[in-house]
């Protein structure tokens, strides 16, 4: 593949982080799914060479930080969330030296790096698990996991009735060296992802070492995978029939987790430049969620509540209000997330009759109005970019990529297989990015590991670069304005009442964001200047669009005319 040359980026000293000054409170963070971003060596799998070659693109987007989904050595049984060795880069993605270069080159462009840490489980190929299997029942090596005898006289019964986030069983049975059935081990996800025992001191020590390993290499933060799951009730009680308990759940949101994350925060605080902890915390209870964000714990956590809302002014407004209210008492900024590598792409989701998101509802062949979804995804992008807090962009959303319905034989995601083939899984949002040209691989590199659709020619970076009204240029303009307008930096938000289908709020004393989620155009409120809009305005705000309005002259006259 031809690569863009990095103009004059001598690798910075990776140990020198610029002073933070709360950078993470308002940062725009771009999620790189390495396997699908850009392929530098032509083998069809994205890699660090590819990412390095595209740093100028990320700079032009204006993002403050990159979050890399796991890039460590892994059998990729769950896309890398099955880590075999945290201190090595998977050979398909590159080398540790290249990761160090990437971190330094990004930092030289003013872009920080966040890596993914997966505390709940490791790969069954990790040396600890292999040692545990070899050492046998009762061994200290097995104490780092949840090995258990099965129920019943012959131990054939599964030890608990816990349910997997990936459907199917949460325990698998081992075989003894003599071929007889052995103990069971716990895995909340796939059998290739055995759960760690966080009551064991080695587990805690090792993770703090891993944090230091990456902080020493200049990363600015860690995203904590499945952060509410690692601690288990050692009594391994069954879940009661019916609804699972909201508190004292045997494996979700246990109080002991907070001490672990306080320990991680202490490690992060040993370093300069504000190294941050970002939690993947899926919890319905707002008060329990906010506990993870108390002073001395995580800096921020993903706000999935908003992400799952349907295209409804009332539902979204309620969610925004709830979000801000739950964060305020602990003094943490909210995060705004429209999607990630697990979630149906917004373009597809917002075009569906039921535009809310739930894992268990994903089905092949769900009808979507692609044009409407695309309009709404643009409007949603501006809406979230105007909210107080930090903003996450999943790679490809800035190009308006839709979810891809893949041929069955291309799917690799275990969620698909564990659903018995009913759920298409998550690969549809992981299709490699289109960079240029009219046909696959669209400048990605070699023949992509997941097939790209034939009609992505108009969605490439090259095509969108050239179009001032493209989704890519909308994202660039929004990120640039977010940085320039002081009103968008603070934590305040005041709702305006402009009708049941209109989501309108004021930031600071001079900037309005107005979204029309209804079916008919609405008048724009009085304003001095349109700063940016997701659709042509023509004096009114059309359905499925957002406009940013200035109430007074806030920008220098030289600012480019809004679209
Ligand atoms: C959440 C990650 O985002 C997802 O991709 C992964 O499968 C699970 N955690 C298990 O690690």
XYZ file of N, CA and C in Angstrom, residues 66-190:
375
model
N -6.090 8.611 20.970
C -6.499 7.379 20.289
C -6.659 6.293 21.345
N -7.760 5.579 21.281
C -7.906 4.391 22.133
C -7.773 3.183 21.208
N -6.772 2.354 21.503
C -6.542 1.150 20.709
C -7.202 -0.037 21.389
N -8.098 -0.731 20.688
C -8.594 -2.001 21.209
C -7.381 -2.943 21.296
N -7.457 -4.032 22.074
C -6.242 -4.781 22.419
C -5.366 -5.116 21.205
N -4.103 -4.763 21.341
C -3.134 -5.008 20.260
C -2.096 -6.040 20.707
N -2.336 -6.678 21.823
C -1.364 -7.608 22.404
C -1.427 -8.964 21.715
N -0.373 -9.763 21.976
C -0.353 -11.133 21.438
C -1.621 -11.864 21.902
N -2.291 -12.467 20.937
C -3.588 -13.069 21.241
C -3.972 -14.048 20.144
N -4.650 -15.133 20.489
C -5.188 -16.013 19.446
C -6.369 -15.376 18.712
N -6.828 -14.211 19.145
C -7.966 -13.503 18.545
C -9.246 -14.353 18.557
N -9.454 -15.081 19.639
C -10.706 -15.829 19.774
C -11.864 -14.854 20.011
N -11.560 -13.703 20.577
C -12.563 -12.651 20.743
C -11.923 -11.315 20.341
N -11.412 -11.290 19.128
C -10.863 -10.054 18.564
C -9.740 -9.431 19.386
N -9.045 -10.202 20.208
C -7.938 -9.665 21.001
C -8.309 -9.446 22.459
N -9.612 -9.563 22.796
C -10.018 -9.491 24.208
C -9.753 -10.839 24.891
N -8.815 -11.549 24.335
C -8.304 -12.794 24.917
C -6.787 -12.640 24.853
N -6.228 -11.999 25.881
C -4.829 -11.573 25.841
C -3.913 -12.717 26.274
N -2.964 -13.019 25.403
C -1.991 -14.076 25.733
C -0.765 -13.474 26.413
N -0.374 -12.276 25.985
C 0.813 -11.656 26.574
C 0.700 -10.136 26.437
N 0.510 -9.466 27.603
C 0.324 -8.010 27.611
C 1.578 -7.236 27.217
N 2.716 -7.901 27.241
C 3.973 -7.169 27.001
C 4.492 -7.381 25.590
N 3.690 -8.018 24.754
C 4.053 -8.200 23.347
C 2.898 -7.726 22.480
N 3.255 -7.192 21.317
C 2.240 -6.862 20.318
C 1.989 -8.123 19.487
N 0.742 -8.362 19.131
C 0.489 -9.538 18.304
C 1.269 -9.395 16.997
N 1.970 -10.460 16.566
C 2.794 -10.346 15.355
C 1.992 -9.913 14.125
N 0.705 -10.202 14.092
C -0.095 -9.739 12.946
C -0.209 -8.216 12.936
N -0.046 -7.602 14.118
C -0.203 -6.143 14.204
C 1.140 -5.414 14.181
N 2.235 -6.091 14.584
C 3.528 -5.414 14.576
C 4.393 -5.875 15.733
N 5.222 -4.951 16.205
C 6.172 -5.283 17.277
C 6.044 -4.235 18.389
N 6.653 -4.575 19.522
C 6.633 -3.633 20.638
C 7.368 -2.341 20.257
N 8.470 -2.491 19.522
C 9.241 -1.307 19.105
C 8.352 -0.389 18.264
N 7.526 -1.009 17.437
C 6.667 -0.196 16.574
C 5.562 0.491 17.380
N 5.081 -0.195 18.403
C 4.082 0.436 19.271
C 4.700 1.651 19.963
N 5.962 1.490 20.401
C 6.637 2.625 21.057
C 6.794 3.793 20.089
N 7.152 3.470 18.846
C 7.283 4.534 17.842
C 5.937 5.217 17.606
N 4.913 4.398 17.484
C 3.569 4.938 17.227
C 3.140 5.878 18.355
N 3.345 5.444 19.589
C 2.953 6.274 20.735
C 3.696 7.616 20.667
N 4.996 7.536 20.352
C 5.809 8.754 20.333
C 5.444 9.652 19.152
N 5.212 9.048 17.998
C 4.874 9.852 16.813
C 3.522 10.535 16.991
N 2.584 9.812 17.579
C 1.268 10.421 17.814
C 1.417 11.591 18.787
N 2.190 11.361 19.834
C 2.374 12.408 20.848
C 3.036 13.650 20.238
N 3.958 13.402 19.288
C 4.609 14.538 18.622
C 3.588 15.360 17.832
N 2.479 14.722 17.446
C 1.410 15.446 16.748
C 0.356 15.959 17.735
N 0.620 15.790 19.012
C -0.334 16.251 20.030
C -1.447 15.262 20.301
N -1.256 14.001 19.912
C -2.312 12.989 20.091
C -1.862 11.958 21.126
N -2.644 11.807 22.187
C -2.299 10.852 23.242
C -2.794 9.446 22.885
N -2.272 8.462 23.598
C -2.634 7.062 23.338
C -3.239 6.427 24.591
N -4.327 5.717 24.374
C -4.978 4.957 25.455
C -4.972 3.485 25.039
N -4.538 2.610 25.932
C -4.549 1.178 25.608
C -5.658 0.482 26.393
N -5.982 -0.725 25.955
C -7.105 -1.472 26.521
C -6.558 -2.513 27.498
N -7.084 -2.559 28.695
C -6.679 -3.580 29.675
C -7.923 -4.417 29.991
N -7.738 -5.716 30.055
C -8.873 -6.648 30.144
C -8.746 -7.458 31.445
N -9.162 -6.893 32.574
C -8.862 -7.558 33.845
C -9.708 -8.786 34.159
N -10.879 -8.903 33.542
C -11.767 -9.995 33.942
C -11.236 -11.360 33.547
N -10.530 -11.403 32.402
C -10.123 -12.706 31.878
C -8.842 -12.559 31.074
N -8.226 -13.696 30.761
C -7.091 -13.710 29.837
C -7.350 -14.813 28.820
N -6.393 -15.006 27.930
C -6.552 -16.073 26.940
C -6.263 -17.429 27.581
N -6.932 -18.449 27.085
C -6.583 -19.800 27.572
C -5.172 -20.190 27.119
N -4.579 -19.414 26.219
C -3.201 -19.690 25.806
C -2.182 -18.920 26.652
N -2.633 -18.072 27.540
C -1.735 -17.338 28.448
C -0.982 -18.361 29.304
N 0.273 -18.042 29.615
C 1.085 -19.045 30.333
C 0.476 -19.411 31.688
N -0.181 -18.475 32.335
C -0.798 -18.806 33.628
C -1.847 -19.914 33.495
N -2.658 -19.803 32.442
C -3.730 -20.795 32.314
C -3.147 -22.139 31.884
N -2.176 -22.078 31.006
C -1.530 -23.327 30.580
C -0.865 -24.019 31.779
N -0.216 -23.210 32.640
C 0.410 -23.780 33.843
C -0.663 -24.385 34.754
N -1.796 -23.690 34.849
C -2.860 -24.171 35.734
C -3.411 -25.505 35.245
N -3.600 -25.606 33.929
C -4.105 -26.876 33.374
C -3.119 -28.003 33.665
N -1.828 -27.689 33.463
C -0.803 -28.731 33.633
C -0.662 -29.122 35.097
N -0.823 -28.154 35.992
C -0.549 -28.421 37.411
C -1.653 -29.245 38.084
N -2.856 -29.181 37.561
C -3.907 -30.049 38.082
C -4.648 -29.516 39.292
N -5.720 -30.239 39.677
C -6.594 -29.806 40.775
C -5.828 -29.589 42.075
N -6.235 -28.541 42.807
C -5.647 -28.266 44.108
C -4.315 -27.535 44.035
N -3.789 -27.284 42.850
C -2.465 -26.654 42.732
C -2.561 -25.143 42.933
N -1.458 -24.516 43.394
C -1.467 -23.052 43.512
C -1.700 -22.381 42.163
N -1.258 -22.998 41.068
C -1.444 -22.391 39.735
C -2.932 -22.234 39.410
N -3.768 -23.159 39.922
C -5.205 -23.076 39.626
C -5.896 -22.001 40.463
N -5.230 -21.587 41.534
C -5.836 -20.579 42.427
C -6.006 -19.230 41.741
N -5.269 -18.992 40.653
C -5.395 -17.697 39.967
C -6.664 -17.627 39.118
N -7.380 -18.746 39.040
C -8.605 -18.815 38.225
C -9.727 -19.343 39.105
N -10.855 -19.620 38.469
C -11.973 -20.205 39.192
C -12.177 -21.641 38.714
N -11.294 -22.512 39.197
C -11.482 -23.946 38.930
C -12.375 -24.506 40.027
N -13.258 -25.397 39.655
C -14.202 -25.911 40.645
C -14.653 -27.305 40.254
N -14.937 -28.084 41.273
C -15.524 -29.407 41.018
C -16.971 -29.218 40.566
N -17.417 -30.063 39.672
C -18.806 -29.982 39.224
C -19.766 -30.540 40.260
N -21.037 -30.277 40.056
C -22.040 -30.775 41.005
C -22.331 -32.257 40.763
N -22.818 -32.880 41.802
C -23.227 -34.278 41.673
C -22.072 -35.219 41.976
N -22.424 -36.452 42.102
C -21.461 -37.470 42.527
C -20.241 -37.530 41.602
N -20.484 -37.391 40.291
C -19.373 -37.496 39.329
C -18.901 -36.135 38.845
N -19.412 -35.095 39.470
C -18.971 -33.741 39.110
C -19.380 -33.337 37.708
N -20.452 -33.929 37.204
C -20.849 -33.641 35.824
C -21.740 -32.394 35.722
N -22.221 -31.906 36.872
C -23.138 -30.755 36.855
C -22.376 -29.444 36.875
N -22.846 -28.474 36.107
C -22.181 -27.175 36.021
C -22.196 -26.499 37.409
N -21.068 -25.909 37.847
C -20.980 -25.421 39.237
C -21.947 -24.305 39.623
N -22.279 -23.391 38.678
C -23.279 -22.352 39.002
C -24.184 -22.175 37.792
N -25.300 -21.472 38.038
C -26.225 -21.225 36.919
C -26.004 -19.843 36.309
N -24.798 -19.290 36.449
C -24.551 -17.937 35.939
C -24.676 -17.905 34.422
N -25.109 -16.709 33.926
C -25.329 -16.604 32.480
C -24.225 -15.769 31.824
N -23.875 -16.152 30.624
C -22.796 -15.467 29.914
C -23.333 -14.282 29.133
N -22.522 -13.206 29.073
C -22.876 -12.067 28.217
C -22.898 -12.514 26.760
N -22.261 -13.611 26.473
C -22.196 -14.130 25.105
C -23.143 -15.316 24.923
N -24.130 -15.454 25.799
C -25.025 -16.616 25.788
C -24.227 -17.900 26.043
N -24.940 -18.963 26.258
C -24.281 -20.254 26.464
C -23.745 -20.391 27.881
N -23.001 -21.475 28.100
C -22.511 -21.813 29.439
C -21.400 -20.872 29.891
N -21.264 -20.721 31.207
C -20.170 -19.928 31.768
C -19.075 -20.814 32.369
N -19.224 -22.106 32.266
C -18.188 -23.018 32.777
C -17.854 -24.036 31.704
N -16.594 -24.428 31.628
C -16.198 -25.531 30.745
C -15.440 -26.551 31.570
N -15.570 -27.795 31.171
C -14.935 -28.860 31.950
C -13.568 -29.209 31.347
N -12.600 -29.381 32.227
C -11.255 -29.748 31.769
C -11.142 -31.279 31.681
N -10.078 -31.699 31.049
C -9.768 -33.133 31.018
C -8.488 -33.372 31.793
N -8.467 -34.397 32.578
C -7.247 -34.762 33.306
C -6.249 -35.390 32.330
N -4.972 -35.399 32.724
C -3.962 -35.986 31.832
C -4.291 -37.434 31.456
N -4.995 -38.160 32.341
C -5.313 -39.562 32.018
C -6.582 -39.677 31.154
N -7.094 -38.534 30.697
C -8.240 -38.579 29.774
C -9.587 -38.550 30.467
N -9.615 -38.617 31.798
C -10.898 -38.570 32.499
C -11.355 -37.115 32.634
N -12.652 -36.931 32.909
C -13.191 -35.584 33.086
C -12.638 -34.961 34.356
N -12.290 -33.705 34.279
C -11.698 -33.043 35.437
C -12.568 -31.933 35.989
N -11.885 -30.917 36.526
C -12.601 -29.776 37.109
C -13.199 -28.902 36.011
N -14.066 -28.002 36.455
C -14.635 -26.993 35.565
C -13.903 -25.675 35.819
N -13.899 -24.795 34.819
C -13.391 -23.432 35.065
C -14.405 -22.411 34.540
N -14.392 -21.269 35.210
C -15.375 -20.213 34.922
C -14.890 -19.326 33.773
N -15.823 -19.002 32.881
C -15.541 -18.002 31.835
C -16.838 -17.253 31.553
N -16.895 -15.991 31.945
C -18.130 -15.235 31.697
C -18.325 -14.981 30.205
N -17.238 -15.093 29.434
C -17.364 -14.929 27.980
C -17.114 -16.308 27.323
N -16.149 -16.418 26.415
C -15.983 -17.716 25.733
C -15.075 -18.647 26.553
